[in-house]
């Protein structure tokens, strides 16, 4: 069995991502792996097609989102470091599944840990599943952790 040296945990800071973070911490601690915490900010889209919104407002919104993401990731990294895990953070921009897959490849992650919201039916069809797309496109194993995960309910992909 190959030893995983770097684990990428992708988070959207929702309740659903918390069990995945806990699982990423477990795996990193058990395997003495570095933990890379990633959050992806999708592009800011105009609210109304017919309205004019100054470019500076878009930049301000993006800057505020970057600051919030860095703050949230910093808090997670601090928790990881307190547990004795080497942790770093990345805020990325673009389509979440694409950026997660690219980051895993560029950072040579041996494992991606990502939470699932558990959407089904129409909401899954409309919203899609970032986790599902990461599982199908990542070049390394992906551990998906359901929002209501207990210590036994985990699915692995790849």
PDB file of N, CA and C in Angstrom, residues 6 8 11-12 19 22 35 55 88 105-106 133 135 145 148 156:
ATOM      1  N   UNK A   6       0.528  13.701   1.168  1.00  0.00           N
ATOM      2  CA  UNK A   6      -0.175  14.979   1.116  1.00  0.00           C
ATOM      3  C   UNK A   6      -1.659  14.711   0.887  1.00  0.00           C
ATOM      4  N   UNK A   8      -5.374  16.566   0.362  1.00  0.00           N
ATOM      5  CA  UNK A   8      -6.073  17.801   0.022  1.00  0.00           C
ATOM      6  C   UNK A   8      -7.496  17.689   0.552  1.00  0.00           C
ATOM      7  N   UNK A  11     -13.100  22.354   1.021  1.00  0.00           N
ATOM      8  CA  UNK A  11     -14.204  22.731   1.897  1.00  0.00           C
ATOM      9  C   UNK A  11     -14.968  23.913   1.348  1.00  0.00           C
ATOM     10  N   UNK A  12     -16.271  23.913   1.610  1.00  0.00           N
ATOM     11  CA  UNK A  12     -17.097  25.078   1.289  1.00  0.00           C
ATOM     12  C   UNK A  12     -17.557  25.777   2.569  1.00  0.00           C
ATOM     13  N   UNK A  19     -17.718  17.061   8.858  1.00  0.00           N
ATOM     14  CA  UNK A  19     -17.271  15.674   9.040  1.00  0.00           C
ATOM     15  C   UNK A  19     -16.089  15.319   8.122  1.00  0.00           C
ATOM     16  N   UNK A  22     -12.932  16.616   9.733  1.00  0.00           N
ATOM     17  CA  UNK A  22     -12.541  15.714  10.831  1.00  0.00           C
ATOM     18  C   UNK A  22     -11.878  14.455  10.287  1.00  0.00           C
ATOM     19  N   UNK A  35      -1.403  18.401   5.269  1.00  0.00           N
ATOM     20  CA  UNK A  35      -2.795  18.670   4.925  1.00  0.00           C
ATOM     21  C   UNK A  35      -2.884  20.001   4.193  1.00  0.00           C
ATOM     22  N   UNK A  55     -17.329  47.985 -12.081  1.00  0.00           N
ATOM     23  CA  UNK A  55     -16.306  46.944 -11.937  1.00  0.00           C
ATOM     24  C   UNK A  55     -15.674  46.969 -10.553  1.00  0.00           C
ATOM     25  N   UNK A  88      -1.399  23.753   5.253  1.00  0.00           N
ATOM     26  CA  UNK A  88      -1.291  24.964   4.448  1.00  0.00           C
ATOM     27  C   UNK A  88      -2.649  25.218   3.803  1.00  0.00           C
ATOM     28  N   UNK A 105      -3.699  17.685  -8.506  1.00  0.00           N
ATOM     29  CA  UNK A 105      -2.651  17.280  -9.443  1.00  0.00           C
ATOM     30  C   UNK A 105      -1.381  18.116  -9.243  1.00  0.00           C
ATOM     31  N   UNK A 106      -1.522  19.426  -9.195  1.00  0.00           N
ATOM     32  CA  UNK A 106      -0.358  20.316  -9.060  1.00  0.00           C
ATOM     33  C   UNK A 106       0.371  20.128  -7.740  1.00  0.00           C
ATOM     34  N   UNK A 133     -18.116  14.948  -9.328  1.00  0.00           N
ATOM     35  CA  UNK A 133     -17.232  15.321 -10.430  1.00  0.00           C
ATOM     36  C   UNK A 133     -15.766  15.159 -10.045  1.00  0.00           C
ATOM     37  N   UNK A 135     -14.609  12.976  -7.865  1.00  0.00           N
ATOM     38  CA  UNK A 135     -14.360  11.526  -7.849  1.00  0.00           C
ATOM     39  C   UNK A 135     -14.074  11.013  -9.258  1.00  0.00           C
ATOM     40  N   UNK A 145     -17.193  12.127   2.202  1.00  0.00           N
ATOM     41  CA  UNK A 145     -17.731  11.977   3.548  1.00  0.00           C
ATOM     42  C   UNK A 145     -19.099  12.643   3.594  1.00  0.00           C
ATOM     43  N   UNK A 148     -23.833  13.674   7.241  1.00  0.00           N
ATOM     44  CA  UNK A 148     -24.277  13.027   8.473  1.00  0.00           C
ATOM     45  C   UNK A 148     -23.386  11.841   8.822  1.00  0.00           C
ATOM     46  N   UNK A 156     -15.241   5.632  -0.702  1.00  0.00           N
ATOM     47  CA  UNK A 156     -13.999   5.963  -1.392  1.00  0.00           C
ATOM     48  C   UNK A 156     -14.206   5.816  -2.885  1.00  0.00           C
TER      49      UNK A 156
END
